[in-house]
Amino acid sequence: MSANKKLLILAGDGIGPEVMTQVGRVTDWMAKKRTVSFDVTEGLVGGACYDAHGSALTDETMADAMSVDAVMLGAVGGPKWDNVAREHRPEAGLLRLRKEMDLYANLRPAIVFDALVEASTLKPEIVQGLDILILRELTAGVYFGEPRGIETLPDGSRRGFDTQVYTDKEIERIARLGFEMAGKRTGRLMSVEKANVMESGVFWREIVSGIAGDYPDVELNHMYADNCAMQLVRNPKQFDVIVTDNLFGDILSDCAAMLTGSLGMLPSASLGEADESGRRRAMYEPVHGSAPDIAGQDLANPIATILSFAMCLRYSFDMSDDADLIEQAVQNVLGAGLRTADIVSDGMTAISTTAMGEAIVAEMEKLTG
Ligand code: NAD
């Protein structure tokens, strides 16, 4: 049995616990089959934590998150907590985790599975085989820059303002991660800003270009953010890894997500700085929310969460083969025509969350013999 891998599971609210149960099915199978054991701790976050403790995240759970190798998060929120004070709202738990773990890099893959090519709003030939990665800076930029505010001027008029600001270090660390990721994929990195109209964009381009020499195997190109939005819907397959700031990344990653056609299929990872041993703080979560409209009915698609776990294996545990196995199992299950309600097409019968989880594990078993 290999060394334990410490995993903190925070299932959260709504469909969070239902989809996370399917990840448990995968880890149980791996423990039985693949001689890998996970040292799993579970905790509360979001509304579930508020109900139990009066806040969206306890200090104990925060300390657990800082000490484990990786955190798997389901989803938080729901109408039940809409009137809770802002600092205790379910999202506050998520924001605290991201902030205190200093998760500065958000990875959002956009992959179109062959069987779901028709689910995209774009023509099949544009998206078939699509596999791109958007790397978004998550802890700086205009969402955090100072000064910011809404003020009244001496003439009585009012103005609202934010500040787009990046230090060289903040740009360099996300860019280096971009080069590393591109190096492990097809070796192409697109750095995106608006150097044509923003000083921070000129600076971003200067810093990214300045370190390109350290990655001779990666081809670096630059693109303005508005053009990138256009190119993502015109010819998305031209990209491999896109690295960009917080604001542009927010918009471009949602745009790329929709190329794949379904919220229930989209995983994500958020990574922090590597320590001397190369270990990074990391949190993995599906892109979707807690889907209160379908919660508790065994209807949710667990694939986004299962694929987030595959990312966890790849980036936190260096278990790329196992990540590949999960992704192949998902591909095959979809290829065999199994669908949850959100991705079902005409003439097909939707299966439950549980049945999808079971089918993926059965396929992993089949693939490994
Ligand atoms: P949502 O992502 O929860 O749901 C949007 C729509 O997509 C709903 O119709 C839902 O049924 C469907 N959907 C989402 N995930 C699905 C899945 N796995 N399988 C099948 N269908 C799925 O977004 P929302 O409705 O805007 O927000 C609901 C709650 O979730 C809110 O409280 C919001 O604040 C919260 N939220 C949390 C996160 C997070 O935890 N990271 C992200 C977004 C929204």
PDB file of C-alpha atoms in Angstrom, residues 78-290:
ATOM      1  CA  GLY A  78     -29.069  27.951  -1.869  1.00  0.00           C
ATOM      2  CA  PRO A  79     -32.212  30.000  -1.230  1.00  0.00           C
ATOM      3  CA  LYS A  80     -32.371  28.809   2.384  1.00  0.00           C
ATOM      4  CA  TRP A  81     -29.431  31.103   3.238  1.00  0.00           C
ATOM      5  CA  ASP A  82     -30.331  34.093   1.039  1.00  0.00           C
ATOM      6  CA  ASN A  83     -31.134  36.277   4.050  1.00  0.00           C
ATOM      7  CA  VAL A  84     -28.146  35.333   6.179  1.00  0.00           C
ATOM      8  CA  ALA A  85     -25.737  38.229   6.974  1.00  0.00           C
ATOM      9  CA  ARG A  86     -23.173  38.696   4.184  1.00  0.00           C
ATOM     10  CA  GLU A  87     -20.164  37.575   6.254  1.00  0.00           C
ATOM     11  CA  HIS A  88     -21.872  34.267   7.030  1.00  0.00           C
ATOM     12  CA  ARG A  89     -23.321  33.598   3.583  1.00  0.00           C
ATOM     13  CA  PRO A  90     -22.324  30.199   2.096  1.00  0.00           C
ATOM     14  CA  GLU A  91     -19.980  31.846  -0.468  1.00  0.00           C
ATOM     15  CA  ALA A  92     -17.988  33.385   2.411  1.00  0.00           C
ATOM     16  CA  GLY A  93     -16.725  29.884   3.258  1.00  0.00           C
ATOM     17  CA  LEU A  94     -15.494  29.353  -0.273  1.00  0.00           C
ATOM     18  CA  LEU A  95     -13.854  32.781  -0.448  1.00  0.00           C
ATOM     19  CA  ARG A  96     -12.071  32.216   2.865  1.00  0.00           C
ATOM     20  CA  LEU A  97     -10.667  28.906   1.614  1.00  0.00           C
ATOM     21  CA  ARG A  98      -9.412  30.492  -1.613  1.00  0.00           C
ATOM     22  CA  LYS A  99      -7.903  33.480   0.196  1.00  0.00           C
ATOM     23  CA  GLU A 100      -6.187  31.743   3.112  1.00  0.00           C
ATOM     24  CA  MET A 101      -4.875  28.934   0.927  1.00  0.00           C
ATOM     25  CA  ASP A 102      -3.617  31.670  -1.460  1.00  0.00           C
ATOM     26  CA  LEU A 103      -4.976  29.846  -4.491  1.00  0.00           C
ATOM     27  CA  TYR A 104      -3.723  32.215  -7.162  1.00  0.00           C
ATOM     28  CA  ALA A 105      -4.154  29.987 -10.197  1.00  0.00           C
ATOM     29  CA  ASN A 106      -7.489  28.777 -11.486  1.00  0.00           C
ATOM     30  CA  LEU A 107      -7.373  26.010 -14.099  1.00  0.00           C
ATOM     31  CA  ARG A 108     -10.437  25.507 -16.231  1.00  0.00           C
ATOM     32  CA  PRO A 109     -10.164  22.858 -18.932  1.00  0.00           C
ATOM     33  CA  ALA A 110     -12.703  22.960 -21.745  1.00  0.00           C
ATOM     34  CA  ILE A 111     -12.936  19.497 -23.261  1.00  0.00           C
ATOM     35  CA  VAL A 112     -15.539  18.355 -25.734  1.00  0.00           C
ATOM     36  CA  PHE A 113     -16.244  14.647 -25.421  1.00  0.00           C
ATOM     37  CA  ASP A 114     -16.979  13.011 -28.776  1.00  0.00           C
ATOM     38  CA  ALA A 115     -20.367  11.766 -27.638  1.00  0.00           C
ATOM     39  CA  LEU A 116     -21.468  15.245 -26.583  1.00  0.00           C
ATOM     40  CA  VAL A 117     -20.315  17.158 -29.629  1.00  0.00           C
ATOM     41  CA  GLU A 118     -23.934  17.944 -30.475  1.00  0.00           C
ATOM     42  CA  ALA A 119     -24.484  19.538 -27.030  1.00  0.00           C
ATOM     43  CA  SER A 120     -22.399  22.565 -28.016  1.00  0.00           C
ATOM     44  CA  THR A 121     -24.125  25.557 -29.567  1.00  0.00           C
ATOM     45  CA  LEU A 122     -21.252  25.678 -32.072  1.00  0.00           C
ATOM     46  CA  LYS A 123     -21.006  23.533 -35.204  1.00  0.00           C
ATOM     47  CA  PRO A 124     -19.566  20.048 -34.534  1.00  0.00           C
ATOM     48  CA  GLU A 125     -16.542  20.604 -36.797  1.00  0.00           C
ATOM     49  CA  ILE A 126     -15.564  23.669 -34.736  1.00  0.00           C
ATOM     50  CA  VAL A 127     -15.574  21.889 -31.368  1.00  0.00           C
ATOM     51  CA  GLN A 128     -14.974  18.194 -32.103  1.00  0.00           C
ATOM     52  CA  GLY A 129     -11.843  17.079 -30.255  1.00  0.00           C
ATOM     53  CA  LEU A 130     -11.513  20.390 -28.415  1.00  0.00           C
ATOM     54  CA  ASP A 131      -9.159  20.215 -25.429  1.00  0.00           C
ATOM     55  CA  ILE A 132      -7.959  23.575 -24.134  1.00  0.00           C
ATOM     56  CA  LEU A 133      -6.958  24.898 -20.730  1.00  0.00           C
ATOM     57  CA  ILE A 134      -7.648  28.380 -19.420  1.00  0.00           C
ATOM     58  CA  LEU A 135      -5.373  29.519 -16.647  1.00  0.00           C
ATOM     59  CA  ARG A 136      -6.787  32.510 -14.777  1.00  0.00           C
ATOM     60  CA  GLU A 137      -4.982  34.588 -12.167  1.00  0.00           C
ATOM     61  CA  LEU A 138      -7.309  34.464  -9.172  1.00  0.00           C
ATOM     62  CA  THR A 139      -6.045  36.616  -6.295  1.00  0.00           C
ATOM     63  CA  ALA A 140      -5.061  39.982  -7.803  1.00  0.00           C
ATOM     64  CA  GLY A 141      -6.101  42.402 -10.541  1.00  0.00           C
ATOM     65  CA  VAL A 142      -9.127  44.626 -10.693  1.00  0.00           C
ATOM     66  CA  TYR A 143     -11.281  42.527  -8.335  1.00  0.00           C
ATOM     67  CA  PHE A 144      -8.897  43.292  -5.473  1.00  0.00           C
ATOM     68  CA  GLY A 145      -7.013  46.450  -6.550  1.00  0.00           C
ATOM     69  CA  GLU A 146      -7.080  49.607  -4.413  1.00  0.00           C
ATOM     70  CA  PRO A 147      -8.353  52.272  -4.507  1.00  0.00           C
ATOM     71  CA  ARG A 148     -11.893  51.226  -5.264  1.00  0.00           C
ATOM     72  CA  GLY A 149     -15.208  52.685  -4.309  1.00  0.00           C
ATOM     73  CA  ILE A 150     -18.153  54.899  -5.131  1.00  0.00           C
ATOM     74  CA  GLU A 151     -17.749  58.579  -4.231  1.00  0.00           C
ATOM     75  CA  THR A 152     -19.437  61.926  -4.562  1.00  0.00           C
ATOM     76  CA  LEU A 153     -17.385  64.652  -6.219  1.00  0.00           C
ATOM     77  CA  PRO A 154     -17.380  68.335  -5.126  1.00  0.00           C
ATOM     78  CA  ASP A 155     -19.807  69.210  -7.954  1.00  0.00           C
ATOM     79  CA  GLY A 156     -22.290  66.665  -6.571  1.00  0.00           C
ATOM     80  CA  SER A 157     -21.802  64.124  -9.360  1.00  0.00           C
ATOM     81  CA  ARG A 158     -20.870  60.576  -8.318  1.00  0.00           C
ATOM     82  CA  ARG A 159     -18.372  58.082  -9.680  1.00  0.00           C
ATOM     83  CA  GLY A 160     -17.554  54.419  -9.218  1.00  0.00           C
ATOM     84  CA  PHE A 161     -13.997  53.153  -9.691  1.00  0.00           C
ATOM     85  CA  ASP A 162     -11.771  50.088  -9.425  1.00  0.00           C
ATOM     86  CA  THR A 163      -8.050  49.672  -9.946  1.00  0.00           C
ATOM     87  CA  GLN A 164      -6.459  47.125 -12.249  1.00  0.00           C
ATOM     88  CA  VAL A 165      -3.080  46.406 -10.691  1.00  0.00           C
ATOM     89  CA  TYR A 166      -0.515  43.608 -10.996  1.00  0.00           C
ATOM     90  CA  THR A 167       2.970  43.299  -9.539  1.00  0.00           C
ATOM     91  CA  ASP A 168       5.781  41.631 -11.463  1.00  0.00           C
ATOM     92  CA  LYS A 169       5.716  38.712  -9.007  1.00  0.00           C
ATOM     93  CA  GLU A 170       1.996  38.151  -9.433  1.00  0.00           C
ATOM     94  CA  ILE A 171       2.338  38.035 -13.208  1.00  0.00           C
ATOM     95  CA  GLU A 172       5.465  35.922 -13.149  1.00  0.00           C
ATOM     96  CA  ARG A 173       4.077  33.155 -10.939  1.00  0.00           C
ATOM     97  CA  ILE A 174       0.931  32.632 -13.021  1.00  0.00           C
ATOM     98  CA  ALA A 175       2.918  32.882 -16.266  1.00  0.00           C
ATOM     99  CA  ARG A 176       5.449  30.286 -15.083  1.00  0.00           C
ATOM    100  CA  LEU A 177       2.610  27.917 -14.286  1.00  0.00           C
ATOM    101  CA  GLY A 178       1.252  28.572 -17.777  1.00  0.00           C
ATOM    102  CA  PHE A 179       4.593  27.682 -19.356  1.00  0.00           C
ATOM    103  CA  GLU A 180       4.830  24.517 -17.226  1.00  0.00           C
ATOM    104  CA  MET A 181       1.307  23.399 -18.138  1.00  0.00           C
ATOM    105  CA  ALA A 182       1.854  24.126 -21.826  1.00  0.00           C
ATOM    106  CA  GLY A 183       5.111  22.175 -21.664  1.00  0.00           C
ATOM    107  CA  LYS A 184       3.210  19.116 -20.448  1.00  0.00           C
ATOM    108  CA  ARG A 185       0.578  19.482 -23.180  1.00  0.00           C
ATOM    109  CA  THR A 186       1.198  20.491 -26.801  1.00  0.00           C
ATOM    110  CA  GLY A 187       3.680  23.230 -25.957  1.00  0.00           C
ATOM    111  CA  ARG A 188       1.701  26.310 -26.966  1.00  0.00           C
ATOM    112  CA  LEU A 189       0.967  29.181 -24.586  1.00  0.00           C
ATOM    113  CA  MET A 190      -1.235  32.156 -25.429  1.00  0.00           C
ATOM    114  CA  SER A 191      -0.852  35.108 -23.073  1.00  0.00           C
ATOM    115  CA  VAL A 192      -3.897  37.362 -23.124  1.00  0.00           C
ATOM    116  CA  GLU A 193      -4.209  41.022 -22.031  1.00  0.00           C
ATOM    117  CA  LYS A 194      -5.049  44.393 -23.553  1.00  0.00           C
ATOM    118  CA  ALA A 195      -1.601  45.895 -24.025  1.00  0.00           C
ATOM    119  CA  ASN A 196      -3.056  48.117 -26.754  1.00  0.00           C
ATOM    120  CA  VAL A 197      -5.036  50.225 -24.249  1.00  0.00           C
ATOM    121  CA  MET A 198      -3.894  49.326 -20.705  1.00  0.00           C
ATOM    122  CA  GLU A 199      -0.571  50.012 -18.972  1.00  0.00           C
ATOM    123  CA  SER A 200      -1.069  46.910 -16.843  1.00  0.00           C
ATOM    124  CA  GLY A 201      -1.410  45.008 -20.125  1.00  0.00           C
ATOM    125  CA  VAL A 202       1.891  46.396 -21.445  1.00  0.00           C
ATOM    126  CA  PHE A 203       3.519  45.361 -18.156  1.00  0.00           C
ATOM    127  CA  TRP A 204       1.903  41.884 -18.257  1.00  0.00           C
ATOM    128  CA  ARG A 205       3.275  41.306 -21.756  1.00  0.00           C
ATOM    129  CA  GLU A 206       6.768  42.520 -20.755  1.00  0.00           C
ATOM    130  CA  ILE A 207       6.952  40.161 -17.749  1.00  0.00           C
ATOM    131  CA  VAL A 208       5.605  37.121 -19.612  1.00  0.00           C
ATOM    132  CA  SER A 209       7.953  37.705 -22.560  1.00  0.00           C
ATOM    133  CA  GLY A 210      10.853  38.186 -20.152  1.00  0.00           C
ATOM    134  CA  ILE A 211      10.658  34.661 -18.768  1.00  0.00           C
ATOM    135  CA  ALA A 212       9.867  32.890 -22.054  1.00  0.00           C
ATOM    136  CA  GLY A 213      13.571  32.101 -22.533  1.00  0.00           C
ATOM    137  CA  ASP A 214      13.389  29.761 -19.526  1.00  0.00           C
ATOM    138  CA  TYR A 215      10.957  27.548 -21.462  1.00  0.00           C
ATOM    139  CA  PRO A 216      12.561  26.962 -24.872  1.00  0.00           C
ATOM    140  CA  ASP A 217      10.150  24.110 -25.666  1.00  0.00           C
ATOM    141  CA  VAL A 218       7.056  26.288 -25.320  1.00  0.00           C
ATOM    142  CA  GLU A 219       5.891  28.560 -28.123  1.00  0.00           C
ATOM    143  CA  LEU A 220       4.615  31.825 -26.610  1.00  0.00           C
ATOM    144  CA  ASN A 221       2.166  34.080 -28.405  1.00  0.00           C
ATOM    145  CA  HIS A 222       0.199  37.137 -27.290  1.00  0.00           C
ATOM    146  CA  MET A 223      -3.373  38.123 -28.022  1.00  0.00           C
ATOM    147  CA  TYR A 224      -5.667  40.979 -26.997  1.00  0.00           C
ATOM    148  CA  ALA A 225      -8.539  39.821 -24.803  1.00  0.00           C
ATOM    149  CA  ASP A 226     -11.296  41.012 -27.149  1.00  0.00           C
ATOM    150  CA  ASN A 227      -9.738  39.140 -30.053  1.00  0.00           C
ATOM    151  CA  CYS A 228      -9.338  36.059 -27.841  1.00  0.00           C
ATOM    152  CA  ALA A 229     -13.087  36.089 -27.071  1.00  0.00           C
ATOM    153  CA  MET A 230     -13.758  36.221 -30.786  1.00  0.00           C
ATOM    154  CA  GLN A 231     -11.241  33.488 -31.623  1.00  0.00           C
ATOM    155  CA  LEU A 232     -12.671  31.202 -28.925  1.00  0.00           C
ATOM    156  CA  VAL A 233     -15.957  30.984 -30.779  1.00  0.00           C
ATOM    157  CA  ARG A 234     -14.455  31.226 -34.278  1.00  0.00           C
ATOM    158  CA  ASN A 235     -11.696  28.611 -34.034  1.00  0.00           C
ATOM    159  CA  PRO A 236     -11.135  27.412 -30.444  1.00  0.00           C
ATOM    160  CA  LYS A 237      -8.874  24.532 -31.468  1.00  0.00           C
ATOM    161  CA  GLN A 238      -6.077  27.008 -32.317  1.00  0.00           C
ATOM    162  CA  PHE A 239      -5.422  27.266 -28.541  1.00  0.00           C
ATOM    163  CA  ASP A 240      -3.705  24.915 -26.118  1.00  0.00           C
ATOM    164  CA  VAL A 241      -3.120  26.845 -22.854  1.00  0.00           C
ATOM    165  CA  ILE A 242      -4.378  30.405 -22.393  1.00  0.00           C
ATOM    166  CA  VAL A 243      -2.950  32.391 -19.473  1.00  0.00           C
ATOM    167  CA  THR A 244      -4.631  35.599 -18.467  1.00  0.00           C
ATOM    168  CA  ASP A 245      -5.553  37.920 -15.606  1.00  0.00           C
ATOM    169  CA  ASN A 246      -8.450  37.718 -13.176  1.00  0.00           C
ATOM    170  CA  LEU A 247     -11.003  39.811 -15.073  1.00  0.00           C
ATOM    171  CA  PHE A 248     -10.320  38.535 -18.591  1.00  0.00           C
ATOM    172  CA  GLY A 249      -9.991  34.997 -17.245  1.00  0.00           C
ATOM    173  CA  ASP A 250     -13.390  35.232 -15.585  1.00  0.00           C
ATOM    174  CA  ILE A 251     -15.029  36.103 -18.881  1.00  0.00           C
ATOM    175  CA  LEU A 252     -12.969  33.928 -21.229  1.00  0.00           C
ATOM    176  CA  SER A 253     -13.262  30.803 -19.068  1.00  0.00           C
ATOM    177  CA  ASP A 254     -17.053  31.070 -19.042  1.00  0.00           C
ATOM    178  CA  CYS A 255     -17.013  31.595 -22.784  1.00  0.00           C
ATOM    179  CA  ALA A 256     -14.791  28.518 -23.255  1.00  0.00           C
ATOM    180  CA  ALA A 257     -16.978  26.520 -20.867  1.00  0.00           C
ATOM    181  CA  MET A 258     -19.992  27.024 -23.046  1.00  0.00           C
ATOM    182  CA  LEU A 259     -18.162  25.571 -26.057  1.00  0.00           C
ATOM    183  CA  THR A 260     -18.620  22.243 -24.311  1.00  0.00           C
ATOM    184  CA  GLY A 261     -22.358  22.705 -23.892  1.00  0.00           C
ATOM    185  CA  SER A 262     -22.987  21.612 -20.304  1.00  0.00           C
ATOM    186  CA  LEU A 263     -22.350  22.946 -16.830  1.00  0.00           C
ATOM    187  CA  GLY A 264     -22.585  19.442 -15.359  1.00  0.00           C
ATOM    188  CA  MET A 265     -19.427  18.386 -17.230  1.00  0.00           C
ATOM    189  CA  LEU A 266     -16.970  21.119 -16.214  1.00  0.00           C
ATOM    190  CA  PRO A 267     -14.201  20.537 -13.651  1.00  0.00           C
ATOM    191  CA  SER A 268     -11.793  23.096 -12.185  1.00  0.00           C
ATOM    192  CA  ALA A 269      -8.696  23.313 -10.038  1.00  0.00           C
ATOM    193  CA  SER A 270      -7.266  26.177  -7.998  1.00  0.00           C
ATOM    194  CA  LEU A 271      -3.591  25.979  -7.061  1.00  0.00           C
ATOM    195  CA  GLY A 272      -1.299  27.881  -4.712  1.00  0.00           C
ATOM    196  CA  GLU A 273       2.487  28.334  -4.574  1.00  0.00           C
ATOM    197  CA  ALA A 274       4.703  25.268  -4.505  1.00  0.00           C
ATOM    198  CA  ASP A 275       6.769  24.744  -1.338  1.00  0.00           C
ATOM    199  CA  GLU A 276      10.367  23.419  -1.319  1.00  0.00           C
ATOM    200  CA  SER A 277       9.120  19.871  -1.823  1.00  0.00           C
ATOM    201  CA  GLY A 278       7.029  20.928  -4.837  1.00  0.00           C
ATOM    202  CA  ARG A 279       3.741  20.476  -2.970  1.00  0.00           C
ATOM    203  CA  ARG A 280       1.064  23.046  -3.740  1.00  0.00           C
ATOM    204  CA  ARG A 281      -2.047  23.896  -1.760  1.00  0.00           C
ATOM    205  CA  ALA A 282      -4.906  22.908  -4.004  1.00  0.00           C
ATOM    206  CA  MET A 283      -8.671  22.836  -4.207  1.00  0.00           C
ATOM    207  CA  TYR A 284     -10.705  21.016  -6.829  1.00  0.00           C
ATOM    208  CA  GLU A 285     -14.374  21.710  -7.537  1.00  0.00           C
ATOM    209  CA  PRO A 286     -16.946  21.501 -10.292  1.00  0.00           C
ATOM    210  CA  VAL A 287     -17.729  24.792 -12.025  1.00  0.00           C
ATOM    211  CA  HIS A 288     -21.454  24.461 -11.351  1.00  0.00           C
ATOM    212  CA  GLY A 289     -23.266  25.589  -8.207  1.00  0.00           C
ATOM    213  CA  SER A 290     -25.485  23.754  -5.755  1.00  0.00           C
TER     214      SER A 290
END
